[in-house]
Coordinates of C-alpha atoms in Angstrom, one line a residue:
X125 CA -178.7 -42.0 4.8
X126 CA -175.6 -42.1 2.5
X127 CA -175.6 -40.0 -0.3
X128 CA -173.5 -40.8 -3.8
X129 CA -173.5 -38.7 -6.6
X130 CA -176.4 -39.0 -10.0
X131 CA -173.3 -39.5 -12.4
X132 CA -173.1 -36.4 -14.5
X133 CA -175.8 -34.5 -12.5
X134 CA -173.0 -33.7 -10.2
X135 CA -176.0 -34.4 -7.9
X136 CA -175.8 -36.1 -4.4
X137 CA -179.0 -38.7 -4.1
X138 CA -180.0 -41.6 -1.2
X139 CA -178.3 -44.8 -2.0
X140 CA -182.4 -45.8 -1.1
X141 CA -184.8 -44.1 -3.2
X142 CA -188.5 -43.6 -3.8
X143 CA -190.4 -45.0 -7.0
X144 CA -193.4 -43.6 -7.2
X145 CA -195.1 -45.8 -10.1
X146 CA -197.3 -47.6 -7.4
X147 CA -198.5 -44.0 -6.1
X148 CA -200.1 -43.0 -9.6
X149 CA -201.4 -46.1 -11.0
X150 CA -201.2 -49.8 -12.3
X151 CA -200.5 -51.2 -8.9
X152 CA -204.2 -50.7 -7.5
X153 CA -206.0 -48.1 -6.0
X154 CA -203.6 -45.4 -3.5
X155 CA -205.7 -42.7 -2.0
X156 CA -204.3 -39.2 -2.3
X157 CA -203.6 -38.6 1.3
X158 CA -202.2 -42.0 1.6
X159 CA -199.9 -40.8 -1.2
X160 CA -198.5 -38.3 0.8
X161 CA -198.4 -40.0 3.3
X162 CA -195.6 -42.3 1.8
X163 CA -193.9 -39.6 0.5
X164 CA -193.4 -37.9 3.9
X165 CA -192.7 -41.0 5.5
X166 CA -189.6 -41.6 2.8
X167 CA -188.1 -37.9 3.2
X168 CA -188.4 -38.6 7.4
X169 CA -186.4 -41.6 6.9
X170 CA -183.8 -39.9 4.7
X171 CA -184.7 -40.4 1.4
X172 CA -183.4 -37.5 -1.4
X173 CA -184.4 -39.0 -4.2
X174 CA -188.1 -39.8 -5.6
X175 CA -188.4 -41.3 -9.0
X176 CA -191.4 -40.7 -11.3
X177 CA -192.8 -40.3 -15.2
X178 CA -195.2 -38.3 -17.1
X179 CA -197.2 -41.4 -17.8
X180 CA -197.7 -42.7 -14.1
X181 CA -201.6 -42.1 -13.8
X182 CA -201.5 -39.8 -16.8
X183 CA -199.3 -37.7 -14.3
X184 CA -200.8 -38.0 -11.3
X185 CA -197.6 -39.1 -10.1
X186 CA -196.1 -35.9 -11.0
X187 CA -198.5 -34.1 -9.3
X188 CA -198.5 -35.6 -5.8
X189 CA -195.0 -35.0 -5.7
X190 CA -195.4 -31.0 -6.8
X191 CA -198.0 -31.0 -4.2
X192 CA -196.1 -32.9 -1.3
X193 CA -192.9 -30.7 -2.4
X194 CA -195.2 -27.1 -2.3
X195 CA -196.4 -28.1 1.4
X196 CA -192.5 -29.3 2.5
X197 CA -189.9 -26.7 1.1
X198 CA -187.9 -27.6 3.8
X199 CA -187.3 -31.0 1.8
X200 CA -184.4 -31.2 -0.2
X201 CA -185.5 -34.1 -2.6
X202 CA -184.2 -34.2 -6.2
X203 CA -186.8 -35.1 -8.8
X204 CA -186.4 -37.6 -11.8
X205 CA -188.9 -37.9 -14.5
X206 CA -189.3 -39.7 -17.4
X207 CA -191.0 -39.1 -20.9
X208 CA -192.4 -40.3 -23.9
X209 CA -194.6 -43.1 -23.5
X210 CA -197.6 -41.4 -23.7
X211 CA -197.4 -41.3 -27.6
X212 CA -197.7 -44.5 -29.5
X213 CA -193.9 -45.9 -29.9
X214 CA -192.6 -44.8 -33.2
X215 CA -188.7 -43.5 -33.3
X216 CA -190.8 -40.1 -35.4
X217 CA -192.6 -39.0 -32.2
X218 CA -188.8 -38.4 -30.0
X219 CA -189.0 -34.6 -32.1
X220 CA -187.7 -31.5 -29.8
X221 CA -191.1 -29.8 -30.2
X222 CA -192.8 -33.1 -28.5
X223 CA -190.0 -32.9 -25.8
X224 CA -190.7 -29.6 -25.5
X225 CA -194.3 -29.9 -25.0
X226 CA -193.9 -32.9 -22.7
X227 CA -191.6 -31.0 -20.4
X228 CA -193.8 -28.2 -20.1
X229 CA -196.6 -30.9 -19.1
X230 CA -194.3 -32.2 -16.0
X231 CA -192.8 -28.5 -14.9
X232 CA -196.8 -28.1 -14.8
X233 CA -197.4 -31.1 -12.5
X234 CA -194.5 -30.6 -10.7
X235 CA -194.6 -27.0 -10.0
X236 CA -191.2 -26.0 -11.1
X237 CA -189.1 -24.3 -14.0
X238 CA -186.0 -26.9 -14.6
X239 CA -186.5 -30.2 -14.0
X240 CA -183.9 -32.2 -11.9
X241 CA -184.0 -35.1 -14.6
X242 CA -185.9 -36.1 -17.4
X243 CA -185.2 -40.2 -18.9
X244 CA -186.2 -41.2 -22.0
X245 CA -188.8 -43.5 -20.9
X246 CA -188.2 -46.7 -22.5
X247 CA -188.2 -45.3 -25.9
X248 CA -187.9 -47.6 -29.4
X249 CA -184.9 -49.2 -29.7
X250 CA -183.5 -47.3 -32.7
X251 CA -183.9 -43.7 -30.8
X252 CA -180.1 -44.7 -29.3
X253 CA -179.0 -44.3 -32.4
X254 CA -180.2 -41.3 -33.4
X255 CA -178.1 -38.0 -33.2
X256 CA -180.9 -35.8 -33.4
X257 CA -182.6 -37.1 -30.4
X258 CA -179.8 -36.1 -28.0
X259 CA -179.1 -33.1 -29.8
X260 CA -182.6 -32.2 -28.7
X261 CA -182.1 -33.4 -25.2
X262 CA -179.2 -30.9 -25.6
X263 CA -181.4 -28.0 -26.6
X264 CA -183.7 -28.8 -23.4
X265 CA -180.8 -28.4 -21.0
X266 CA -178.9 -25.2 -22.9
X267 CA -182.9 -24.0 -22.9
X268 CA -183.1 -24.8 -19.0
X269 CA -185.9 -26.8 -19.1
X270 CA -184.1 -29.5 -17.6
X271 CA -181.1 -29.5 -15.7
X272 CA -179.8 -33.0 -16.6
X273 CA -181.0 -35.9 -18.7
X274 CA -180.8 -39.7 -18.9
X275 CA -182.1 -43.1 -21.1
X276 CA -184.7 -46.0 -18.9
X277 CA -184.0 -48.9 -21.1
X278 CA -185.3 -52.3 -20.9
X279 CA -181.9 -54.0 -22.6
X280 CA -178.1 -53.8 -21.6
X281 CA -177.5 -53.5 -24.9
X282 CA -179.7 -50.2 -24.7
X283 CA -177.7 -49.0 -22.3
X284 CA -174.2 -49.5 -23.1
X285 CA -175.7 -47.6 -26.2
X286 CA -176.6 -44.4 -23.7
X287 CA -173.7 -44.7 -21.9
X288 CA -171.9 -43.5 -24.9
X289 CA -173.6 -40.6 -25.5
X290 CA -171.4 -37.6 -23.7
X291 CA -174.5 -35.9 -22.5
X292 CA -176.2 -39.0 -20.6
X293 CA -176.1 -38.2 -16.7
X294 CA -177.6 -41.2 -15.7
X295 CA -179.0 -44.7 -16.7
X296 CA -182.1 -46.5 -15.0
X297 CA -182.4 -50.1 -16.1
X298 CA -183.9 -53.2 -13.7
X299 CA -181.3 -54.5 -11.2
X300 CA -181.8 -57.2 -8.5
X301 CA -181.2 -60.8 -7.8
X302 CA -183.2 -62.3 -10.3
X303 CA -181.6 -59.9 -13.3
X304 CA -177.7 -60.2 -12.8
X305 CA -176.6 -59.0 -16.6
X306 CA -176.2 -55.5 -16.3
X307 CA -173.3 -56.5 -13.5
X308 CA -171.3 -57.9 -16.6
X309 CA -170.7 -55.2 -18.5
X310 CA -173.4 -52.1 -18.3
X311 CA -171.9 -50.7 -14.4
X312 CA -168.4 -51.1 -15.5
X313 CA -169.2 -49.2 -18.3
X314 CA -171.5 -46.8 -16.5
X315 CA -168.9 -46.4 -14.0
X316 CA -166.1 -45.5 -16.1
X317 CA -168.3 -42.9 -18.2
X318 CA -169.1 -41.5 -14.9
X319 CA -172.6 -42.2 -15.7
X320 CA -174.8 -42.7 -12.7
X321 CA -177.1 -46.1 -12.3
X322 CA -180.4 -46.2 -11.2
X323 CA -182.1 -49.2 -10.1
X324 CA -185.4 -50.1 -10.7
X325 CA -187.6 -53.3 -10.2
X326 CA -185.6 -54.1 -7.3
X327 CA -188.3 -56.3 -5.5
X328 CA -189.0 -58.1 -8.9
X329 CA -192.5 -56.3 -8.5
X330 CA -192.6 -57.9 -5.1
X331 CA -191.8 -61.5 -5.4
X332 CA -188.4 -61.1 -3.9
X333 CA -190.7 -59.4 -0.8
X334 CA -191.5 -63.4 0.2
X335 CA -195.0 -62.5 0.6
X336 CA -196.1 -64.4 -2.5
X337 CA -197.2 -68.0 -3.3
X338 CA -198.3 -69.3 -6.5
X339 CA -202.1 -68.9 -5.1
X340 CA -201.7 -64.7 -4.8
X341 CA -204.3 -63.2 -6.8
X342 CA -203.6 -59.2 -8.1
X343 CA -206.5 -56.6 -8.6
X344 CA -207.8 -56.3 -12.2
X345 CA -205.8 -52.9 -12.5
X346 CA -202.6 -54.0 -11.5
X347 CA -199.8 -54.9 -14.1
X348 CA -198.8 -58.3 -12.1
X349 CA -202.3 -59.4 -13.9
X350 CA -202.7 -57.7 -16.8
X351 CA -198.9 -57.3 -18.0
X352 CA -197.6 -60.8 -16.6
X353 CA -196.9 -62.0 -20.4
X354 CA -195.9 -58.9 -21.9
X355 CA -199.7 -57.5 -23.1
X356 CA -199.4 -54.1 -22.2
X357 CA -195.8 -53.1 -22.1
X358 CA -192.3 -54.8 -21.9
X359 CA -192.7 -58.2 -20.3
X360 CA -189.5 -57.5 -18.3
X361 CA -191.2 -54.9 -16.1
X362 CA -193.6 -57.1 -14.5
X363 CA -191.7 -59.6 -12.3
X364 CA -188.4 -58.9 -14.0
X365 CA -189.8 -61.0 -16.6
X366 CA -189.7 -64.4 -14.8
X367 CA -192.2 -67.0 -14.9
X368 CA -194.8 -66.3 -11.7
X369 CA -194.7 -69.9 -10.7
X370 CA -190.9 -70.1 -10.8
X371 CA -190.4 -67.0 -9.6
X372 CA -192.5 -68.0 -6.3
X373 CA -190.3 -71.1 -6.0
X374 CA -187.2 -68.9 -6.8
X375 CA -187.8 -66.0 -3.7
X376 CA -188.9 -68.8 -1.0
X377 CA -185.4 -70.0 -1.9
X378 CA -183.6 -66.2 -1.3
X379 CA -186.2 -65.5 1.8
X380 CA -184.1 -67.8 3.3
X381 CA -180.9 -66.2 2.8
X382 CA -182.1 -63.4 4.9
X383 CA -180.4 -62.5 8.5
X384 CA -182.2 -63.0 11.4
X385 CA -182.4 -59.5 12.0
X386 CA -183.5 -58.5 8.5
X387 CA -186.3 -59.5 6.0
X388 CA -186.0 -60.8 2.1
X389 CA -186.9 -57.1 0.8
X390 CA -184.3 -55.5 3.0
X391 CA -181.9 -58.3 1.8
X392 CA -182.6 -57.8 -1.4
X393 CA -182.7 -54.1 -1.3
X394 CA -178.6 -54.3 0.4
X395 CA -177.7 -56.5 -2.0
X396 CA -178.3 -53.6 -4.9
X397 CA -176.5 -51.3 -2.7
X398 CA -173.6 -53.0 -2.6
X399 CA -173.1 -53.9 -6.4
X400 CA -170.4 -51.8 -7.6
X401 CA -171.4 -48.3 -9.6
X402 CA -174.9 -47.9 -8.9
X403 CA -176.1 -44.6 -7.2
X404 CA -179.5 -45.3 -5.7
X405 CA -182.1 -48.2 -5.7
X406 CA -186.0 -47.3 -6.0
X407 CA -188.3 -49.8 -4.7
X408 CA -191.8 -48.2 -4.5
X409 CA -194.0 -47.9 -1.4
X410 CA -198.0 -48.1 -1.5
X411 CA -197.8 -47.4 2.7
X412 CA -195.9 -45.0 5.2
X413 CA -194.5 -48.2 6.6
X414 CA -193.3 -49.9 3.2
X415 CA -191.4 -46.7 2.5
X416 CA -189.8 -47.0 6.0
X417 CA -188.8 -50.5 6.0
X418 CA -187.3 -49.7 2.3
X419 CA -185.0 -47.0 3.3
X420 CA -184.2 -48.9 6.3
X421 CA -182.2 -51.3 4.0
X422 CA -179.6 -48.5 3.8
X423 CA -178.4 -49.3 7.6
X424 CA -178.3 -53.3 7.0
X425 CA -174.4 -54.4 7.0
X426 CA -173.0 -55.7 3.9
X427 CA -173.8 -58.8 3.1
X428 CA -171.2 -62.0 3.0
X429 CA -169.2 -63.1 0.3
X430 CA -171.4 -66.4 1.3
X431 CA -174.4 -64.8 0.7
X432 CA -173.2 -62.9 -2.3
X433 CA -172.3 -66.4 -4.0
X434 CA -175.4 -68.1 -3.0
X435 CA -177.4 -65.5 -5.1
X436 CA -175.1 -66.1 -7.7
X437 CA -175.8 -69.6 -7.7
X438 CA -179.7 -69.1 -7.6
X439 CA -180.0 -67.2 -10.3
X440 CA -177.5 -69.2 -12.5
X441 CA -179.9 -72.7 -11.2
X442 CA -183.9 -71.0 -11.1
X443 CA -183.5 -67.4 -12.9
X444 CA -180.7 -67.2 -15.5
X445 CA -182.6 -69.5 -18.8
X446 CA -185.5 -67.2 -18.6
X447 CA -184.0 -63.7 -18.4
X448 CA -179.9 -63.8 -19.7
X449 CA -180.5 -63.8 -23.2
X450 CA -183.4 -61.1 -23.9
X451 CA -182.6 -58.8 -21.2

């Protein structure tokens, strides 16, 4: 699979990834074993790159990958975590001896001394602007807790705001056809910082899959129910923050812009690829054949100029009212 380099991790990643949100919780019930099972099926099909937090299944997450990575030490997989939502969100709790405590938490689960890359996950607004949070993100790295670290934001505005910090490797914000604004102005900027881009919610939590009509019904536990306004965390992470019902209407639309040869997830997995300036895409896999058909989008030939404008022009008629302004 091809490999581009984690901005200012100097670090070669798979232009596919592996999220592993879905493996710890809020996505329904994933069986250990069948945990694994996805994450071996990812590195067999090339994958370098698994994604995780502190917070997924109070770190389950974490520790399924330290266990996979303990029993295969033959796979070269570089780690990203993420920290601090598992404090309530007040700009007062981003302190060096919480950072600190929370690293030691994920070396823990993970089972090694420096982490790969540790993301502010999602933190309060105002922590952007605060010198003494990345001076402490400073102290982690000269301290070698972590090797690198970088800013998950929910905003462009967010990240343009890491993007100027000199010690930001890399920025993870939600990229796919239904949420074009970061194209505008957050990868240019990313890509002339040399700061890398990390995709996330590149299936709009599934809906750009196909598979969905305005009928599907999600488990109790899984945020597509219980986060689908916003209740529990940022509305914008739960169907990139589009109406179900339009959003239903909106991927029937894309399914058909799909090859013959390919499917709507591959699609819109090629489509991230190809977007100038970002390093690696991590759609999440709750099966050992999700995680291959995922990484398979890697070998899928560019897409048109045709197709490229007809995404364009569905998220400008179905998408663009709902999302452009807040995110």
């Amino acid at each position: 699979m091809e490999q581009r380099v984690l901005g200012r991790t100097g670090r070669n990643v798979s232009v596919v990834g592996l999220g592993t949100w879905q493996l710890g919780a809020d996505w329904g019930e994933v069986a250990d074993e069948d945990a694994i099972t996805v994450l071996d099926a990812a590195v067999e099909s090339g994958v370098t790159f698994f994604d995780t937090a502190d917070v997924y299944g109070d770190g389950r997450s974490e520790q399924l990958i330290g266990r996979y990575l303990s029993e295969r030490p033959d796979a070269d997989v570089f780690v990203a975590t993420k920290m601090g939502r598992r404090v309530d969100q007040l700009p007062e709790n981003y302190v060096l001896d919480n950072f600190r405590a929370w690293n030691d938490r994920s070396r823990k689960n993970l089972g090694v001394d420096t982490l790969d890359l540790v993301q502010l996950h999602c933190p309060p607004t105002a922590v952007y602007s605060s010198d003494e949070v990345f001076d402490a993100l400073d102290t982690l790295v000269a301290e070698q807790r972590i090797a690198a670290y970088g800013v998950s934001v929910e905003t462009c505005e967010e990240a343009l705001a890491a993007i100027a910090r000199p010690g930001t490797a890399s920025v993870q914000i939600i990229l796919n056809p239904f949420r074009l604004k970061p194209l505008e102005e957050v990868l240019p900027a990313a890509a002339e910082a040399g700061v890398g881009i990390i995709a996330r919610v590149p299936l709009a939590s599934g809906l750009l899959s196909g598979k969905y009509t305005k009928d599907t019904v999600f488990a109790a536990d899984d945020h597509r129910t219980y986060n689908r306004h916003g209740e529990a965390f940022d509305q914008g992470e739960t169907f990139s923050g589009v109406d179900f019902a339009t959003g239903v209407e909106a991927a029937a639309e894309f399914a058909e812009l799909a090859g013959p040869d390919s499917t709507p997830a591959r699609t819109a997995l090629r489509w991230i690829i190809q977007q100038p300036g970002v390093t690696s895409v991590i759609p999440g896999a709750r099966s050992a054949s999700q995680a291959r058909a995922n990484a398979a989008a890697a070998d899928e030939p560019p897409l048109s100029h045709s197709t490229l404008d007809a995404v364009r022009d569905l998220y400008d008629r179905r998408i663009r009212a709902q999302v452009h302004s807040r995110w």
